[in-house]
Coordinates of C-alpha atoms in Angstrom, one line a residue:
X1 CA -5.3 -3.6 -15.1
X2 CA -3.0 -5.9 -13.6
X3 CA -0.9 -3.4 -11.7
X4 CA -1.4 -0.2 -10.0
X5 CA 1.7 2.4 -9.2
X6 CA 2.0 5.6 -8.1
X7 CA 4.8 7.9 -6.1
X8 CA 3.4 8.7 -3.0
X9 CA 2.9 12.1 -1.8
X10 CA 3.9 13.9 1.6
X11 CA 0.4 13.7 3.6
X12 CA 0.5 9.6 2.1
X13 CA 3.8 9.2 3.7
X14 CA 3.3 11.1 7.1
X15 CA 0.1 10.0 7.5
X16 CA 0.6 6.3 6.5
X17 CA -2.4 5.8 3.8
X18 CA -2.0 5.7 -0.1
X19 CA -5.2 7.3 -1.4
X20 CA -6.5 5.5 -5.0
X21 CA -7.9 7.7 -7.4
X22 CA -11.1 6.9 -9.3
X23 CA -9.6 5.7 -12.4
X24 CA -7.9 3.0 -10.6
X25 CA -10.4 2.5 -7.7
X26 CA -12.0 -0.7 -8.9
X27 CA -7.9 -2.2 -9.3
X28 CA -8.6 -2.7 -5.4
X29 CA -11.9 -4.5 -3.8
X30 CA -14.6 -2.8 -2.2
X31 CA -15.0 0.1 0.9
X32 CA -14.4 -2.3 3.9
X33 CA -13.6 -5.7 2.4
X34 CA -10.4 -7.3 3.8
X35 CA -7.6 -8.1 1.3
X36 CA -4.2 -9.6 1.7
X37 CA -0.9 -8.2 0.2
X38 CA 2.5 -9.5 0.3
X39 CA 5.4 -8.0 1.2
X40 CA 8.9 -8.6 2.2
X41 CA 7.9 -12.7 2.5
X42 CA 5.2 -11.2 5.0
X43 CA 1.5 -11.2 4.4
X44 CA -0.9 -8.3 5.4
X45 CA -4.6 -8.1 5.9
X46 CA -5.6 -4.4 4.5
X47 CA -8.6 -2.8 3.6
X48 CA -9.9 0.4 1.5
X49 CA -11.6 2.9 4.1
X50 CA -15.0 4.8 3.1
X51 CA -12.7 8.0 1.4
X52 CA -10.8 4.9 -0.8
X53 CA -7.7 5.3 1.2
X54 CA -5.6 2.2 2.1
X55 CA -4.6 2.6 5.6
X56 CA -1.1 1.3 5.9
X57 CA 0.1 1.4 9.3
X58 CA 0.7 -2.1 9.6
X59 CA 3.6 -1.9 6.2
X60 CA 5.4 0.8 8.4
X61 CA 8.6 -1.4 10.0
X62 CA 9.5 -0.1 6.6
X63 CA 10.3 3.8 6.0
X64 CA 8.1 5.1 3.3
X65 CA 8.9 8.9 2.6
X66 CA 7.8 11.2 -0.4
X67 CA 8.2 10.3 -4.0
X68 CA 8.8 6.5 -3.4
X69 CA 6.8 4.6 -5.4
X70 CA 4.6 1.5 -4.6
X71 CA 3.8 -1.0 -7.5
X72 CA 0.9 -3.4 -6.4
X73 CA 0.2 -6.4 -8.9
X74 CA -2.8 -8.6 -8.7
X75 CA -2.4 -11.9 -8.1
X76 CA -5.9 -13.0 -8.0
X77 CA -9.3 -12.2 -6.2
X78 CA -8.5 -10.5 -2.7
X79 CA -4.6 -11.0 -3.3
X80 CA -1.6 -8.7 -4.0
X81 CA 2.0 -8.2 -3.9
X82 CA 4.3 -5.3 -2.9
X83 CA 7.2 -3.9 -4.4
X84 CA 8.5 -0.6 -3.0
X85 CA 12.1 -0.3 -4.2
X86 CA 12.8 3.0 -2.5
X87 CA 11.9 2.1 0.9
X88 CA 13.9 0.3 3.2
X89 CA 13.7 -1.2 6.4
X90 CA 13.5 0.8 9.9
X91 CA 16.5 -0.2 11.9
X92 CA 15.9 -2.5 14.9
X93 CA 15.5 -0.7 18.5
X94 CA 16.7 -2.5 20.9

């Protein structure tokens, strides 16, 4: 598998984490091993907790709600990219 997608689902979006089901848990690295993935010409450092959750309070400048779907593709060992075409950016506070 090169890609992984999936629509997220209310708890997902409120609680910023994407959960990975066990057909596509070995698309992603092991429990606890850092990985980066670009997004928006920015680079994260992520990781998959212990209940194979992504946590992804670091993406959340951008508004990720219900139904939008993520599509992560592979790049190589340790290294993704991001596209989210339904979410957008949050609006600057200043």
């Amino acid at each position: 598998m090169k890609e992984y997608s999936k629509n997220l689902v209310k708890p997902e979006a409120r609680h910023r984490y994407w959960h990975i089901h066990k057909a596509d848990r070995d698309f992603f690295p092991e429990s606890g091993v850092v990985f980066k993935m670009k997004f928006h010409d920015e680079t994260y450092e992520l990781k998959v907790n212990h209940k194979d959750d992504i946590m992804t309070g670091k993406l959340y400048k951008y508004r990720f709600l219900e139904v939008h779907r993520i599509i992560v593709t592979k790049k190589k060992e340790n290294q993704y990219v991001l596209k989210a075409p339904d979410t957008k950016l949050y609006p600057s506070i200043s």
